[in-house]
Short mmCIF file of C-alpha atoms and ligand atoms in Angstrom, two decimals:
data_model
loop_
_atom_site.label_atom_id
_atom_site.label_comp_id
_atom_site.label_asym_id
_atom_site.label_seq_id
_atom_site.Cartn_x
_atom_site.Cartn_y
_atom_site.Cartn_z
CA UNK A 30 -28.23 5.55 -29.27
CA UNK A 31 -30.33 8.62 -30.56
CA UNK A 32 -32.68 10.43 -28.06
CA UNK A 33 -30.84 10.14 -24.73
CA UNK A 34 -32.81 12.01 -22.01
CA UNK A 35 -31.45 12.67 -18.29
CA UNK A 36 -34.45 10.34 -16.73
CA UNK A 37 -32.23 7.59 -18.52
CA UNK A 38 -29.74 7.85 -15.89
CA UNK A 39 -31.91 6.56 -13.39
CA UNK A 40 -32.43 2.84 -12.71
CA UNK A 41 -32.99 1.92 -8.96
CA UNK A 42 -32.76 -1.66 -9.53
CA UNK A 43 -29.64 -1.77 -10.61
CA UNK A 44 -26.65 -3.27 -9.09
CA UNK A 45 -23.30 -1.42 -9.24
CA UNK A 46 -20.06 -3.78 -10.71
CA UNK A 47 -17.30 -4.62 -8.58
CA UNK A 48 -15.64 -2.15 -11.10
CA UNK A 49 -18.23 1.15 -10.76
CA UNK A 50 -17.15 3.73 -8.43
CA UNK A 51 -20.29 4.60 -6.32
CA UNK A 52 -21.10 7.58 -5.00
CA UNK A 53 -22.71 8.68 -2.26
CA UNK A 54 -24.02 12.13 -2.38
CA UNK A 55 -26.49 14.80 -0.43
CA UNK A 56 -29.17 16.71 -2.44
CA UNK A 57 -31.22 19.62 -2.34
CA UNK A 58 -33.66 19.01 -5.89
CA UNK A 59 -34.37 22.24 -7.29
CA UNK A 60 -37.88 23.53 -6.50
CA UNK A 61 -39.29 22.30 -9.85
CA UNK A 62 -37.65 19.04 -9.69
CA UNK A 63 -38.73 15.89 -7.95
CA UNK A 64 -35.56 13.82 -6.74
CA UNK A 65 -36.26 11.28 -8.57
CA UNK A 66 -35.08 13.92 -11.52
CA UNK A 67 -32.31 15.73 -9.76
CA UNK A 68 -30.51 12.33 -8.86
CA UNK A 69 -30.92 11.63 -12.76
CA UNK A 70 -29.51 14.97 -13.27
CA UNK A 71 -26.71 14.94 -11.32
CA UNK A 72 -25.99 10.87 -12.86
CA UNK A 73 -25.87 12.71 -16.02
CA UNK A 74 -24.03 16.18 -15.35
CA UNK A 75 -20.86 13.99 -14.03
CA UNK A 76 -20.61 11.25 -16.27
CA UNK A 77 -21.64 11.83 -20.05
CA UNK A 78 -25.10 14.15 -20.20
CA UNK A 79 -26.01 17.36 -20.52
CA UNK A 80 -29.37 19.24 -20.04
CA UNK A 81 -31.07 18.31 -23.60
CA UNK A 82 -32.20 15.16 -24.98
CA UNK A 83 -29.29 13.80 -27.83
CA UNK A 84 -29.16 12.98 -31.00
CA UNK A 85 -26.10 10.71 -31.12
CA UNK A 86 -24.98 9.59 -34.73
CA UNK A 87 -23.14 6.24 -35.25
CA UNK A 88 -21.88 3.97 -32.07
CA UNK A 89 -20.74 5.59 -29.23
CA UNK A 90 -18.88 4.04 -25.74
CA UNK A 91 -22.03 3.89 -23.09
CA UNK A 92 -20.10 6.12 -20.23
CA UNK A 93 -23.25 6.91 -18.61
CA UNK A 94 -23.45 6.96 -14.81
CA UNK A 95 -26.65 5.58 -12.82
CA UNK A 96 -28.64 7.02 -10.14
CA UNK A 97 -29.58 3.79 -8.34
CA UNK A 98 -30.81 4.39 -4.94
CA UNK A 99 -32.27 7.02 -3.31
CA UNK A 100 -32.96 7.02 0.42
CA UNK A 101 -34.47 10.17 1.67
CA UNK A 102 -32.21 13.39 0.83
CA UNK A 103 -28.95 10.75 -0.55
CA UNK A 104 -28.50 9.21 -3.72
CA UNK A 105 -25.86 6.95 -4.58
CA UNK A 106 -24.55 6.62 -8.38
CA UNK A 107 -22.58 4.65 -10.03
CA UNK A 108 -19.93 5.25 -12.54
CA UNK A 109 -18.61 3.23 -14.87
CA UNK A 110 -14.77 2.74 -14.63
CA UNK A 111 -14.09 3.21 -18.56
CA UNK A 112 -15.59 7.08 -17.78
CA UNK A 113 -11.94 7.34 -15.48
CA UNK A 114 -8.55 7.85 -16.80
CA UNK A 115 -6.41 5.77 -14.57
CA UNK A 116 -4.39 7.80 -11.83
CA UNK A 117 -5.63 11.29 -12.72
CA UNK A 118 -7.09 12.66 -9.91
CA UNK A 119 -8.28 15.78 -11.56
CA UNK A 120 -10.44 14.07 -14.58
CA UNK A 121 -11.94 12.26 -11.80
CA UNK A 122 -13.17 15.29 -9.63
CA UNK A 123 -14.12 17.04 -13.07
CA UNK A 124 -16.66 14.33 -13.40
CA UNK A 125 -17.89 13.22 -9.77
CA UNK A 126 -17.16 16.95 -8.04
CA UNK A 127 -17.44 19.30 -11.58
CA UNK A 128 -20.15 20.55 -13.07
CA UNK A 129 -22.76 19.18 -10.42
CA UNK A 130 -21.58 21.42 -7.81
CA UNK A 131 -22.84 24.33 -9.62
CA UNK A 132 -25.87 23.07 -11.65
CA UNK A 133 -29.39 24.82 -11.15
CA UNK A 134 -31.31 21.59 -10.86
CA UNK A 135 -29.92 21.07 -7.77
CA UNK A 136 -30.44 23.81 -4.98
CA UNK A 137 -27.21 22.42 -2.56
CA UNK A 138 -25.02 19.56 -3.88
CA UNK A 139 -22.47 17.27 -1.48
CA UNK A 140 -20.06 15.05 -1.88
CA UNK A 141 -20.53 12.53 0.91
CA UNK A 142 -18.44 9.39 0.28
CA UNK A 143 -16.97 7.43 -2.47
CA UNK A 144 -16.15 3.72 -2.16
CA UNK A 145 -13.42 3.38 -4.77
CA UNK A 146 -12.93 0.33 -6.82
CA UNK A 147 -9.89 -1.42 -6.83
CA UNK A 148 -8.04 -0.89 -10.37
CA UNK A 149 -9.47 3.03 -10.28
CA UNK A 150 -7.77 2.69 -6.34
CA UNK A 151 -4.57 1.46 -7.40
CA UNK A 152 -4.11 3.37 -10.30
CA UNK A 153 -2.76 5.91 -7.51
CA UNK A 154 0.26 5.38 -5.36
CA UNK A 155 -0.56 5.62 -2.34
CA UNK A 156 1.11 6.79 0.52
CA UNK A 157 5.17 6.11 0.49
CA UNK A 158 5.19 6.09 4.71
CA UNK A 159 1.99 6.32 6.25
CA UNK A 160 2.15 5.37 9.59
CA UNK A 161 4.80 3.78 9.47
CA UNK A 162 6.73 7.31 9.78
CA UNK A 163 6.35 6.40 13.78
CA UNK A 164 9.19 4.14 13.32
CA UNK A 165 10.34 4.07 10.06
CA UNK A 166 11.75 7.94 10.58
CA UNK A 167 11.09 7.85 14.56
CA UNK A 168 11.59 5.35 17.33
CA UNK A 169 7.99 6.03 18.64
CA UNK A 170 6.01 2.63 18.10
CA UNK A 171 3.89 3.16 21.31
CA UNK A 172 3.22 7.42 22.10
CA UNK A 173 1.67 9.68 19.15
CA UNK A 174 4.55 11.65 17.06
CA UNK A 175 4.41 15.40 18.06
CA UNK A 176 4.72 18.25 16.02
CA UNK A 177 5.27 22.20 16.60
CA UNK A 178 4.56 25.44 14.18
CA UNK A 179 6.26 28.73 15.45
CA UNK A 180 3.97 31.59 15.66
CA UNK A 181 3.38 34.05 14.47
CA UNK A 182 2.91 31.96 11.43
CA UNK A 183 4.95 34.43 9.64
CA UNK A 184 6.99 37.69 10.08
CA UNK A 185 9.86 35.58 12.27
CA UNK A 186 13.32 35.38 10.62
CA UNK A 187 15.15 32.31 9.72
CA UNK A 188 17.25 32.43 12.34
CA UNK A 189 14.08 33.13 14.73
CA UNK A 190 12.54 30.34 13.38
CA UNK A 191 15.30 27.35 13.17
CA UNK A 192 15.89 28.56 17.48
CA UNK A 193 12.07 28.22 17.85
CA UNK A 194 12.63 24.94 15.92
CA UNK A 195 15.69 24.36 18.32
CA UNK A 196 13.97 24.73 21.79
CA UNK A 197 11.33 22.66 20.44
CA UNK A 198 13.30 19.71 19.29
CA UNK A 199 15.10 19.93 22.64
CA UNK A 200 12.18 20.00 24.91
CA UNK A 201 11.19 16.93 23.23
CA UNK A 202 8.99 17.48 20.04
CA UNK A 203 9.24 15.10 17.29
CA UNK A 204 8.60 17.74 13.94
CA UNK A 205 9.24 21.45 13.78
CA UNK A 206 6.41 22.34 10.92
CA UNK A 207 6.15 25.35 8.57
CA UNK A 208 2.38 27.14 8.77
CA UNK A 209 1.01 26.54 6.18
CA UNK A 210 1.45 30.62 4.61
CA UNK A 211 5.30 30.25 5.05
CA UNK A 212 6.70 29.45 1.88
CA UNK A 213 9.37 31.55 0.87
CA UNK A 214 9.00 35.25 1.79
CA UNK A 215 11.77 38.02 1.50
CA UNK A 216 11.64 37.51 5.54
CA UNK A 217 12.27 33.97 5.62
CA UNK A 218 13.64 32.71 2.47
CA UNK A 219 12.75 29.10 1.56
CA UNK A 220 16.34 27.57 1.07
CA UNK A 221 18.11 29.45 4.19
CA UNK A 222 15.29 27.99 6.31
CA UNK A 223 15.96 24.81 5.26
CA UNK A 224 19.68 24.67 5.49
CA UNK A 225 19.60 26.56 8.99
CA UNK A 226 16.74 24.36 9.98
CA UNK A 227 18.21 20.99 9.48
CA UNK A 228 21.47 22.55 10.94
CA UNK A 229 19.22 23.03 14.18
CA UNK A 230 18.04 19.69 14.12
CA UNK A 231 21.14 17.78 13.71
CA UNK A 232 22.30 19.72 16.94
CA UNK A 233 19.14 18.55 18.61
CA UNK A 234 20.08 15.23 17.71
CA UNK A 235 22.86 15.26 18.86
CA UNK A 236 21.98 16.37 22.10
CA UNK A 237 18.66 14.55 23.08
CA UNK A 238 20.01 11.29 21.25
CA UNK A 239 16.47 11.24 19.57
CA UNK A 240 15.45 11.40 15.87
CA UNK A 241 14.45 14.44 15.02
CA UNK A 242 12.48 16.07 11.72
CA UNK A 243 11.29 19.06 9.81
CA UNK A 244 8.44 19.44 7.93
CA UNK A 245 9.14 22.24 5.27
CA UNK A 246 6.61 24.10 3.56
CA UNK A 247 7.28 23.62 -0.36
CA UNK A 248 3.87 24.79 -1.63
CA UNK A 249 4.49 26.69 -4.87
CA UNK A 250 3.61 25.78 -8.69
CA UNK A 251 4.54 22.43 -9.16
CA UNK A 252 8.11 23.04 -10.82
CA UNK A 253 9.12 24.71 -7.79
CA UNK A 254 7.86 22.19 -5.46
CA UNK A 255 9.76 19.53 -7.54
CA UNK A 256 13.10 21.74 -7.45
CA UNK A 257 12.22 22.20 -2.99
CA UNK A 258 11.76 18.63 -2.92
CA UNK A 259 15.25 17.84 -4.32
CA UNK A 260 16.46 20.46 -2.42
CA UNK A 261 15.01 18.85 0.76
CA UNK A 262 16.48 15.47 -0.24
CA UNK A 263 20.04 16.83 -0.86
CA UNK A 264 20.06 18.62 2.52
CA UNK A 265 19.51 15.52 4.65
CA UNK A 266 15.56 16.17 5.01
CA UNK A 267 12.93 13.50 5.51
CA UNK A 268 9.45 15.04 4.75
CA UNK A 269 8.13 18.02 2.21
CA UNK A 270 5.06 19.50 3.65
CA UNK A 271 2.48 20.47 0.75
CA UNK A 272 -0.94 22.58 1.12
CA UNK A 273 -2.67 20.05 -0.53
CA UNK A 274 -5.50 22.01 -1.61
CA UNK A 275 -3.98 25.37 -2.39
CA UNK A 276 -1.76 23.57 -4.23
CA UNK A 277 -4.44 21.55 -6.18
CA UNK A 278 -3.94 17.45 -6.25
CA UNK A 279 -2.37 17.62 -9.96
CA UNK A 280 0.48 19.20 -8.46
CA UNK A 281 -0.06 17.04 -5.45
CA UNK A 282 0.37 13.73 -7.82
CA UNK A 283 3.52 15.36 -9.35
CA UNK A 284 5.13 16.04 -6.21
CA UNK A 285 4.75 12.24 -4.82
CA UNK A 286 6.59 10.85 -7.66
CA UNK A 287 9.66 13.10 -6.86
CA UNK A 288 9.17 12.32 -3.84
CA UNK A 289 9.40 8.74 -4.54
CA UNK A 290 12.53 8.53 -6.29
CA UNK A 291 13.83 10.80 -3.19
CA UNK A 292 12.81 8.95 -0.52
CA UNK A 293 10.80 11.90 0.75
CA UNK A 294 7.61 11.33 3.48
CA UNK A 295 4.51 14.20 2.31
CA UNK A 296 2.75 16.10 5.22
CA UNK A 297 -0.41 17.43 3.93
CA UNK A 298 -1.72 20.23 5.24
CA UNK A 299 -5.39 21.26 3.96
CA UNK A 300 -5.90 24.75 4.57
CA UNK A 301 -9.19 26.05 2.35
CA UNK A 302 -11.04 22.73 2.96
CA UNK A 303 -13.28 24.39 4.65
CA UNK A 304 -14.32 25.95 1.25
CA UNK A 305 -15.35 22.81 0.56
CA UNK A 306 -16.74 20.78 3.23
CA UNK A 307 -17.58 23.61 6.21
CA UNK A 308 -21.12 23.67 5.07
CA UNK A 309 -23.24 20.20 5.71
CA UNK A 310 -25.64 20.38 2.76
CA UNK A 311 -23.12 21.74 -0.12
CA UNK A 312 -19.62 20.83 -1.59
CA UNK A 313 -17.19 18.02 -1.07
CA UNK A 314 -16.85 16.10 2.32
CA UNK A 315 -13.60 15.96 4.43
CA UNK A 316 -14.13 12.08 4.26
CA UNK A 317 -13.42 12.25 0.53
CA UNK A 318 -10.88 14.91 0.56
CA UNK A 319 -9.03 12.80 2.66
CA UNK A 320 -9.80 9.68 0.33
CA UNK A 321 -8.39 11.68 -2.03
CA UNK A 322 -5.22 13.05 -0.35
CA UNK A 323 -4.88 9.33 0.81
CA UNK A 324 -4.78 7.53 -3.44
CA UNK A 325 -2.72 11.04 -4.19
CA UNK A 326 0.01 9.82 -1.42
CA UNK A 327 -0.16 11.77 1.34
CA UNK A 328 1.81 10.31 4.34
CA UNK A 329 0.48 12.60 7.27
CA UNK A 330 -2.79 14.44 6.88
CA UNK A 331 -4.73 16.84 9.22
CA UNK A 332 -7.89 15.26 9.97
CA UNK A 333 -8.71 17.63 13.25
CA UNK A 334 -9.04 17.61 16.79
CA UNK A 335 -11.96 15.21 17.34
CA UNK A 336 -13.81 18.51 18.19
CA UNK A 337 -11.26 19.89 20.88
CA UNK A 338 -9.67 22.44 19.32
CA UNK A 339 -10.02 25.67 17.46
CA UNK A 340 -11.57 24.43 14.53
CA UNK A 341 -14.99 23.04 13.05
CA UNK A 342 -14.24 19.26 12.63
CA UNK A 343 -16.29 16.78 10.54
CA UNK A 344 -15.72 13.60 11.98
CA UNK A 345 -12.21 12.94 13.07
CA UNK A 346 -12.21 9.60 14.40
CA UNK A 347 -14.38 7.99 11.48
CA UNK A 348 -12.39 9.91 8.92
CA UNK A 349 -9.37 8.62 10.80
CA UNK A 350 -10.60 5.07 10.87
CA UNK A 351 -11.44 4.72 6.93
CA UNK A 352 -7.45 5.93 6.64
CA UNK A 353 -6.52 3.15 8.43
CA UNK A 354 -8.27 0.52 6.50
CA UNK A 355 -7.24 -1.50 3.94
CA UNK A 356 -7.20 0.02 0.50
CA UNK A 357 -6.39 -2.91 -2.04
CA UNK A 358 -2.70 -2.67 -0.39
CA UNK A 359 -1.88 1.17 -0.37
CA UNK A 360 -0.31 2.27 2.91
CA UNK A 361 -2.32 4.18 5.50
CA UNK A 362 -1.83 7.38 6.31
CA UNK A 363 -0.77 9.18 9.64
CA UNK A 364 -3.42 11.65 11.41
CA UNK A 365 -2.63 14.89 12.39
CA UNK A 366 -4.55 16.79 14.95
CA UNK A 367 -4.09 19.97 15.10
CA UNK A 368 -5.71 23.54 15.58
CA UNK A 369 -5.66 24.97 19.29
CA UNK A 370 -4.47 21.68 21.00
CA UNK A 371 -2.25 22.16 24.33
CA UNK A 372 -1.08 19.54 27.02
CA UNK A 373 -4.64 19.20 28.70
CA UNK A 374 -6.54 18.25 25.87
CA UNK A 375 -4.12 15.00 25.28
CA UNK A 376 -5.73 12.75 27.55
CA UNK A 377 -9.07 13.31 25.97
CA UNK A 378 -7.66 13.13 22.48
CA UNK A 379 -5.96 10.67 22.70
CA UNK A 380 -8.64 9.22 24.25
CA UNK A 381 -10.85 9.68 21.09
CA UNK A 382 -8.06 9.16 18.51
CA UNK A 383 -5.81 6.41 19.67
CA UNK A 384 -2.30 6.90 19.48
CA UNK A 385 -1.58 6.19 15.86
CA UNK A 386 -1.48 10.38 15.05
CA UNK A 387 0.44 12.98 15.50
CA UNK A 388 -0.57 15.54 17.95
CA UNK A 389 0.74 19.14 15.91
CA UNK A 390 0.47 22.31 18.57
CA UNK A 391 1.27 26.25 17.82
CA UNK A 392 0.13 28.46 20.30
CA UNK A 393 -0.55 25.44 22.56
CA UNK A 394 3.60 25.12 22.49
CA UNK A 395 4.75 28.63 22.22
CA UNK A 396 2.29 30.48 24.35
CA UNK A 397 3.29 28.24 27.45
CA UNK A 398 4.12 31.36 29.76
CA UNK A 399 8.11 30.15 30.21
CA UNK A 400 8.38 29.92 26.54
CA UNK A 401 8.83 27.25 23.59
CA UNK A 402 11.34 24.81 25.11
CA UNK A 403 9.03 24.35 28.77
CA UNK A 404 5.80 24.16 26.27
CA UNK A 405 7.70 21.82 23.91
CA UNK A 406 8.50 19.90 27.59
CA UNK A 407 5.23 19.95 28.46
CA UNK A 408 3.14 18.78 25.62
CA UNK A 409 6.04 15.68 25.24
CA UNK A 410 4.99 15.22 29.14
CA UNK A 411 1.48 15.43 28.84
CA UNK A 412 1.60 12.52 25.87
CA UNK A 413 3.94 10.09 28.16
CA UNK A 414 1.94 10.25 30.84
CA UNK A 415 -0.75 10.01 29.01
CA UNK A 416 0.82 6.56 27.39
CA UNK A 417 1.58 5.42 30.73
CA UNK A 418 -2.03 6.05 31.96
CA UNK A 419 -1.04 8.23 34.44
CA UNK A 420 -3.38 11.39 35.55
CA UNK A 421 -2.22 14.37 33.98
CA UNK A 422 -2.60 16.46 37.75
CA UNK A 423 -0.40 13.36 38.91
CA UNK A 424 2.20 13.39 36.54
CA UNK A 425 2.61 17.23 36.45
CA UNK A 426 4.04 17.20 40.49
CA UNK A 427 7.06 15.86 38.77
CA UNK A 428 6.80 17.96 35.84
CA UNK A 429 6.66 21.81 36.64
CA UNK A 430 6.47 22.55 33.02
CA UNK A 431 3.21 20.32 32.73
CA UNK A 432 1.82 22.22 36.00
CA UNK A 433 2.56 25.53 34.85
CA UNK A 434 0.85 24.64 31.28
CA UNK A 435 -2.57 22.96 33.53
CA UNK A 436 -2.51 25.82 35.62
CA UNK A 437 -2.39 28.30 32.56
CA UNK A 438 -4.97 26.28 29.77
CA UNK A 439 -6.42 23.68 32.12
CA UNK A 440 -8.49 21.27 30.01
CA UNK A 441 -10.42 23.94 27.97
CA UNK A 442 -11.21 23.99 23.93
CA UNK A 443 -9.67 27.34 23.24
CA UNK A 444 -11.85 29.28 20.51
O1 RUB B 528 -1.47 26.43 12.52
C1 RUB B 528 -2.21 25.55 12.81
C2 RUB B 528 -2.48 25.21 14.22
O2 RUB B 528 -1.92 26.19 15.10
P1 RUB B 528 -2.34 26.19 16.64
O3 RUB B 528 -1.80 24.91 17.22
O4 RUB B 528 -1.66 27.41 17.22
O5 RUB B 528 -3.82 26.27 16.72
C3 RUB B 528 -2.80 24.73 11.71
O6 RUB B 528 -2.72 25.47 10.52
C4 RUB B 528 -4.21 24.31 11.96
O7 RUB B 528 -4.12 23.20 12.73
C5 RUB B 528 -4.98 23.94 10.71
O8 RUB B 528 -6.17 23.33 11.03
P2 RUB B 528 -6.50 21.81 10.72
O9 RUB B 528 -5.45 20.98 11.36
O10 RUB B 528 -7.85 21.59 11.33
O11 RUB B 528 -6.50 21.67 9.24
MG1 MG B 529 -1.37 26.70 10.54
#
């Protein structure tokens, strides 16, 4: 097929196969390109072209992607599935997030959506848990799960952090969490965390007769993570926690096969996104990182607040939804909100949300001005009454802890 040229790439009648993965994708042309040409370009770039026109000798496999609609600054494009190795995450990003993202015929580049096919789909795992970690690890079929992170985020010492862990199991949170820059430090090593962790929660068990977990932070290169993981497993744990990003989804992929011979549940935290997806007209979106984390088998993934908290969100609730759906089969995966939640913003996130998440607070636990075990009280108060459809103001006359953390945050997005 001598003399292949990028405007090849471009055919807007055609009609993706059940098979293609399409693309959906923002774009900024150069100045010296019409779009037509840039969506050509970037059809090329991330499938089998390059800049020049080829001279191909003898027969080779026709892997090229196709620009075939273009609707104002999006183009979708289609790739064919023989361009994919089957369950390698990272030779698909090289070609539908690689080159492109950098490429001078485009000014601003982003990822929008993907709507995977179903043998490229299911040449992942999946998700082990998904939501099903509501009952399947907890008795909580009808209130979100809850989760706590100590703060500081680091400088407190095991034992500091398995009795921060302690009061918070006690005062009624589901999953003491790691943040996400505890690994293992001189100050807190990894494996005495662990052990004095779970030690914590088996006494917490024991005395609020509830189930009670730890996510533990096993980010490292992926050898470690696999040696944590088994670690984890042998010490009676039921989830690794993994900065999925940070980590990079190779390692991601590696870890959820351990983690399915252990039996192990992943919590995905995505610290750096924002590198990604924080600005609208460049990079990848959250919607496809959390595709992404979703085929890799992540089990719990932060998704955001739904715009209450701390942090710039891109669209919780939709992201949230398309991690429900059906996926040719795979399991779903749990929501986490997180970043500046406390007791009053419940009722309005779970409001937004549903109750199929987990509701993660740190400061919004912690800061609670008679310490972790009242805030732990309170934000486990604020989502029953919540469930029960009962005014948070109401509720709280019973509830001093829940008064004291109204009176202090009210219903405010911290910043
Ligand atoms: O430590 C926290 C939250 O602490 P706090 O509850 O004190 O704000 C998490 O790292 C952020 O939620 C990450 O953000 P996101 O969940 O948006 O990825
Ligand atoms: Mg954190």
């Amino acid at each position: 097929m001598p003399g292949i040229t990028y405007e090849d790439f471009l055919d807007l009648e055609y009609d993706p196969a059940d098979s293609d993965l399409v693309c959906a994708f923002r774009v900024e042309p150069a100045a010296d390109m019409s779009m037509e040409a840039a969506a050509s370009r970037v059809a090329s770039e991330s499938s089998n072209g390059t800049w020049a026109e080829l001279q191909v000798e003898g027969s080779v496999t026709d892997l090229s992607a196709t620009a075939f609609a273009i609707d104002g600054d999006e183009i979708r494009v289609a790739y064919p599935e023989e361009l994919f190795e089957p369950g390698s995450m990272a030779q698909v990003l090289s070609c539908i997030a690689g080159n492109i993202m950098g490429m001078k015929a485009v000014e601003r580049i982003r990822l929008l959506d993907c709507e995977w096919p179903e043998p490229l789909a299911t040449s992942f795992p999946g998700p082990g848990f998904g939501t099903s970690v509501r009952t399947e690890i907890f008795d909580a079929p009808n209130r979100p799960i809850t989760a706590t992170v100590p703060k500081p985020k680091v400088g407190l010492s095991t034992e500091q952090h398995a009795g921060v862990g302690y009061d918070a199991w006690v005062g009624g949170i589901d999953l003491l969490k790691d943040d996400e820059n505890l690994t293992d430090q001189s100050f807190n090593p990894f494996h005495d965390r662990l052990t004095e962790s779970l030690d914590a929660r088996d006494r917490a068990e024991e005395e609020t007769g509830e189930r009670k977990s730890y996510l533990v932070n096993v980010t490292a290169d992926a050898n470690t993570m696999l040696e944590r993981a088994d670690a984890v497993a042998a010490a009676g744990g039921e989830y690794v926690m993994v900065d999925v990003i940070t980590t990079g989804w190779a390692a991601v992929q590696t870890v959820r096969e351990r983690c399915a011979e252990l039996g192990l549940a992943i919590h995905a935290h995505r610290a750096m996104h924002a590198a990604f997806d924080r600005v609208p007209s460049h990079g990848v979106s959250m919607r496809v990182l959390a595709q992404i984390a979703r085929l890799c088998g992540a089990d719990q993934l932060h998704t955001g607040t739904a715009d209450l908290g701390k942090l710039e969100n891109e669209d919780t609730v939709g992201i949230n939804e398309w991690l429900y759906a059906d996926l040719y089969g795979l399991n779903d995966v749990l929501p986490t909100a997180s970043g500046g939640l406390h007791p009053g913003l419940v009722p309005e996130l779970i409001e937004r949300c549903g109750t199929n998440i987990c509701v993660q607070a740190g400061g919004g636990v912690h800061g609670h001005p008679d310490g972790t075990a009242a805030g732990a009280k309170a934000l486990r108060q604020s989502i029953d009454a919540t469930v029960e459809g009962i005014p948070l103001e109401e509720y709280a006359e019973d509830y001093p802890e829940l008064a004291v953390a109204i009176e202090k945050w009210g219903t405010e997005t911290p910043r």
